[in-house]
CSV table of C-alpha atoms in Angstrom, one decimal:
chain,number,residue,atom,x,y,z
W,1,UNK,CA,43.9,30.9,-34.4
W,2,UNK,CA,40.5,32.0,-35.6
W,3,UNK,CA,39.0,31.0,-32.3
W,4,UNK,CA,41.5,33.1,-30.4
W,5,UNK,CA,40.8,36.1,-32.8
W,6,UNK,CA,37.1,35.8,-32.2
W,7,UNK,CA,37.7,35.7,-28.4
W,8,UNK,CA,39.9,38.7,-28.5
W,9,UNK,CA,37.3,40.5,-30.6
W,10,UNK,CA,34.4,39.6,-28.1
W,11,UNK,CA,36.7,40.6,-25.1
W,12,UNK,CA,37.5,44.0,-26.6
W,13,UNK,CA,33.8,44.6,-27.2
W,14,UNK,CA,33.0,43.7,-23.6
W,15,UNK,CA,35.8,45.9,-22.1
W,16,UNK,CA,34.9,48.8,-24.5
W,17,UNK,CA,31.2,48.8,-23.6
W,18,UNK,CA,32.0,48.7,-20.0
W,19,UNK,CA,34.4,51.5,-20.3
W,20,UNK,CA,31.9,53.6,-22.2
W,21,UNK,CA,29.2,52.9,-19.7
W,22,UNK,CA,31.4,53.8,-16.9
W,23,UNK,CA,32.6,57.2,-18.6
W,24,UNK,CA,29.0,58.2,-19.3
W,25,UNK,CA,27.2,56.9,-16.3
W,26,UNK,CA,27.1,60.3,-14.4
W,27,UNK,CA,25.6,61.9,-17.3
W,28,UNK,CA,22.8,59.3,-17.8
W,29,UNK,CA,19.2,60.1,-16.4
W,30,UNK,CA,18.0,58.2,-13.3
W,31,UNK,CA,15.7,56.2,-15.6
W,32,UNK,CA,17.1,54.3,-18.5
W,33,UNK,CA,15.0,53.2,-21.4
W,34,UNK,CA,15.2,49.5,-22.1
W,35,UNK,CA,12.3,48.8,-24.4
W,36,UNK,CA,10.7,50.5,-27.3
W,37,UNK,CA,7.4,49.8,-29.2
W,38,UNK,CA,7.0,49.2,-33.0
W,39,UNK,CA,6.9,53.1,-33.5
W,40,UNK,CA,10.4,53.4,-31.9
W,41,UNK,CA,8.8,55.1,-28.8
W,42,UNK,CA,10.2,54.2,-25.4
W,43,UNK,CA,7.5,52.1,-23.3
W,44,UNK,CA,9.6,50.8,-20.5
W,45,UNK,CA,12.3,52.4,-18.1
W,46,UNK,CA,14.3,50.9,-15.4
W,47,UNK,CA,16.6,52.5,-12.6
W,48,UNK,CA,19.9,53.8,-13.8
W,49,UNK,CA,22.2,51.2,-12.1
W,50,UNK,CA,20.3,48.2,-13.7
W,51,UNK,CA,19.5,49.9,-17.0
W,52,UNK,CA,23.1,51.2,-17.5
W,53,UNK,CA,24.8,47.8,-16.9
W,54,UNK,CA,22.1,45.4,-18.3
W,55,UNK,CA,23.5,45.0,-21.7
W,56,UNK,CA,27.2,44.8,-20.7
W,57,UNK,CA,26.1,42.0,-18.1
W,58,UNK,CA,24.3,40.3,-20.9
W,59,UNK,CA,27.3,40.4,-23.1
W,60,UNK,CA,29.4,38.8,-20.4
W,61,UNK,CA,26.6,36.1,-19.7
W,62,UNK,CA,26.4,35.3,-23.5
W,63,UNK,CA,30.2,34.9,-23.8
W,64,UNK,CA,30.6,32.8,-20.6
W,65,UNK,CA,27.5,30.8,-21.2
W,66,UNK,CA,28.3,29.7,-24.8
W,67,UNK,CA,31.9,28.9,-23.8
W,68,UNK,CA,30.6,26.7,-20.9
W,69,UNK,CA,27.7,24.8,-22.8
W,70,UNK,CA,29.9,22.6,-24.9
W,71,UNK,CA,31.6,21.2,-21.7
W,72,UNK,CA,28.3,19.7,-20.5
W,73,UNK,CA,27.0,18.5,-23.9
W,74,UNK,CA,26.9,14.7,-24.2
W,75,UNK,CA,28.0,15.3,-27.9
W,76,UNK,CA,30.7,17.8,-27.0
W,77,UNK,CA,33.2,16.1,-29.3
W,78,UNK,CA,31.2,17.5,-32.2
W,79,UNK,CA,32.0,21.1,-31.4
W,80,UNK,CA,35.4,20.7,-32.7
W,81,UNK,CA,34.0,20.0,-36.2
W,82,UNK,CA,32.3,23.4,-36.4
W,83,UNK,CA,34.3,25.4,-33.9
W,84,UNK,CA,34.6,28.5,-36.3
W,85,UNK,CA,30.9,28.7,-37.0
W,86,UNK,CA,30.2,28.4,-33.2
W,87,UNK,CA,32.7,31.1,-32.3
W,88,UNK,CA,31.2,33.4,-35.0
W,89,UNK,CA,27.7,32.9,-33.5
W,90,UNK,CA,29.1,34.1,-30.1
W,91,UNK,CA,30.8,36.9,-31.8
W,92,UNK,CA,27.5,38.1,-33.5
W,93,UNK,CA,25.4,37.8,-30.3
W,94,UNK,CA,28.1,39.9,-28.4
W,95,UNK,CA,28.1,42.4,-31.3
W,96,UNK,CA,24.4,42.7,-31.2
W,97,UNK,CA,24.4,43.4,-27.4
W,98,UNK,CA,27.2,45.9,-27.9
W,99,UNK,CA,25.3,47.9,-30.6
W,100,UNK,CA,22.2,47.9,-28.4
W,101,UNK,CA,24.1,49.2,-25.5
W,102,UNK,CA,25.7,52.1,-27.5
W,103,UNK,CA,22.3,53.1,-28.7
W,104,UNK,CA,20.8,52.9,-25.2
W,105,UNK,CA,23.4,55.2,-24.0
W,106,UNK,CA,23.0,57.8,-27.0
W,107,UNK,CA,19.2,57.6,-26.5
W,108,UNK,CA,19.5,58.2,-22.8
W,109,UNK,CA,21.8,61.2,-23.5
W,110,UNK,CA,19.1,62.7,-25.5
W,111,UNK,CA,20.2,61.7,-29.1
W,112,UNK,CA,17.3,60.8,-31.7
W,113,UNK,CA,18.0,57.3,-32.0
W,114,UNK,CA,15.6,55.1,-34.2
W,115,UNK,CA,15.7,52.1,-32.0
W,116,UNK,CA,13.2,50.0,-33.8
W,117,UNK,CA,15.3,50.2,-37.0
W,118,UNK,CA,18.6,49.7,-35.3
W,119,UNK,CA,17.2,46.5,-33.5
W,120,UNK,CA,15.6,45.2,-36.8
W,121,UNK,CA,18.7,45.8,-38.8
W,122,UNK,CA,21.0,44.2,-36.2
W,123,UNK,CA,18.6,41.2,-36.1
W,124,UNK,CA,18.6,40.8,-39.7
W,125,UNK,CA,22.4,40.9,-40.0
W,126,UNK,CA,22.5,38.4,-37.1
W,127,UNK,CA,20.1,36.1,-39.2
W,128,UNK,CA,22.2,36.5,-42.3
W,129,UNK,CA,25.5,35.7,-40.6
W,130,UNK,CA,24.4,32.8,-38.5
W,131,UNK,CA,22.3,31.5,-41.5
W,132,UNK,CA,25.5,31.4,-43.5
W,133,UNK,CA,27.3,29.1,-41.0
W,134,UNK,CA,24.4,27.2,-39.6
W,135,UNK,CA,24.7,24.3,-42.2
W,136,UNK,CA,28.2,23.6,-40.9
W,137,UNK,CA,26.9,22.8,-37.3
W,138,UNK,CA,27.2,19.2,-36.2
W,139,UNK,CA,24.8,17.4,-34.0
W,140,UNK,CA,24.6,18.7,-30.6
W,141,UNK,CA,22.0,19.5,-27.8
W,142,UNK,CA,22.6,23.3,-27.4
W,143,UNK,CA,23.3,24.9,-30.7
W,144,UNK,CA,21.3,24.9,-33.9
W,145,UNK,CA,17.9,23.4,-34.8
W,146,UNK,CA,17.2,20.8,-32.2
W,147,UNK,CA,14.1,18.5,-32.7
W,148,UNK,CA,13.5,14.9,-31.8
W,149,UNK,CA,14.2,14.2,-35.5
W,150,UNK,CA,17.4,16.2,-36.0
W,151,UNK,CA,18.9,14.7,-32.8
W,152,UNK,CA,18.2,11.1,-33.7
W,153,UNK,CA,18.8,11.3,-37.6
W,154,UNK,CA,22.0,12.5,-39.1
W,155,UNK,CA,20.3,12.9,-42.4
W,156,UNK,CA,17.6,15.0,-40.8
W,157,UNK,CA,20.1,17.2,-39.0
W,158,UNK,CA,22.1,18.0,-42.2
W,159,UNK,CA,19.3,18.6,-44.3
W,160,UNK,CA,17.3,20.7,-41.9
W,161,UNK,CA,20.3,22.8,-41.0
W,162,UNK,CA,20.9,23.4,-44.8
W,163,UNK,CA,17.4,24.4,-45.1
W,164,UNK,CA,17.4,26.5,-42.0
W,165,UNK,CA,20.5,28.2,-43.0
W,166,UNK,CA,18.9,29.4,-46.3
W,167,UNK,CA,15.7,30.5,-44.5
W,168,UNK,CA,17.8,32.5,-41.9
W,169,UNK,CA,19.7,34.3,-44.8
W,170,UNK,CA,16.5,35.1,-46.7
W,171,UNK,CA,14.6,36.2,-43.6
W,172,UNK,CA,17.5,38.4,-42.5
W,173,UNK,CA,17.8,40.1,-45.8
W,174,UNK,CA,14.0,40.7,-45.7
W,175,UNK,CA,14.2,42.1,-42.3
W,176,UNK,CA,17.0,44.5,-43.2
W,177,UNK,CA,15.3,45.8,-46.3
W,178,UNK,CA,11.9,46.1,-44.7
W,179,UNK,CA,13.4,48.1,-41.7
W,180,UNK,CA,15.3,50.4,-44.2
W,181,UNK,CA,12.6,51.0,-46.8
W,182,UNK,CA,9.2,50.6,-45.3
W,183,UNK,CA,6.8,51.9,-42.6
W,184,UNK,CA,6.2,50.2,-39.3
W,185,UNK,CA,3.2,48.2,-40.5
W,186,UNK,CA,5.2,46.5,-43.3
W,187,UNK,CA,8.1,46.0,-41.0
W,188,UNK,CA,5.8,44.2,-38.4
W,189,UNK,CA,4.3,42.0,-41.0
W,190,UNK,CA,7.8,41.0,-42.4
W,191,UNK,CA,9.1,40.3,-39.0
W,192,UNK,CA,6.2,38.1,-38.0
W,193,UNK,CA,6.3,36.2,-41.2
W,194,UNK,CA,10.0,35.6,-41.1
W,195,UNK,CA,10.1,34.6,-37.5
W,196,UNK,CA,7.2,32.0,-38.3
W,197,UNK,CA,9.1,30.9,-41.2
W,198,UNK,CA,12.4,30.2,-39.4
W,199,UNK,CA,10.5,28.6,-36.4
W,200,UNK,CA,8.0,26.4,-38.0
W,201,UNK,CA,9.4,25.3,-41.5
W,202,UNK,CA,12.6,23.6,-40.1
W,203,UNK,CA,10.8,21.7,-37.5
W,204,UNK,CA,8.2,20.5,-39.9
W,205,UNK,CA,10.8,19.7,-42.6
W,206,UNK,CA,13.1,17.9,-39.9
W,207,UNK,CA,10.2,15.2,-39.5
W,208,UNK,CA,10.1,14.4,-43.1
W,209,UNK,CA,13.8,14.2,-43.6
W,210,UNK,CA,14.1,11.8,-40.8
W,211,UNK,CA,11.8,9.4,-42.7
W,212,UNK,CA,14.6,9.3,-45.4
W,213,UNK,CA,17.1,7.9,-42.9
């Protein structure tokens, strides 16, 4: 039932974003902003047909891709054990792309949108939500913290994902707070430090956890 609800939620967002894009398409400029620097200033544009539908296509690709991957995973049987967590991850990624597209449309229509803050807040929320459910993930080849040691040791997998989940939550909260309360320099430093933490610490820890097996 939960899986069905998340699927419906994701599909509603996809249909809604496609509908909104089509409705506002004629009002959009010939060049659509798709990238902003750390000051929130646009530094890259693409043609309207591509820019307008980039995020909607990304949403479809995320949804279809993450639905397909478990079918080719040698450990596909494990997905049933953390199905709810996996579906939530899909929903979070689709939501991120949805908010991004809405912000792009508003920015293209001339509204003053602080894209750097929006992206950082959404990234922080994504970290917090995924971090809360990451410890529930079971061993697989596509989702989670995959190192030679987590994939070969059940103890390493469990402990690494427990640690990784905490790091994701703390990092997400730090990103959200810095994006709302501090200037761009602080935001950049926080983003770099948190990304390094979630990328390096779990990999390093997984090696030592595997030695306990």
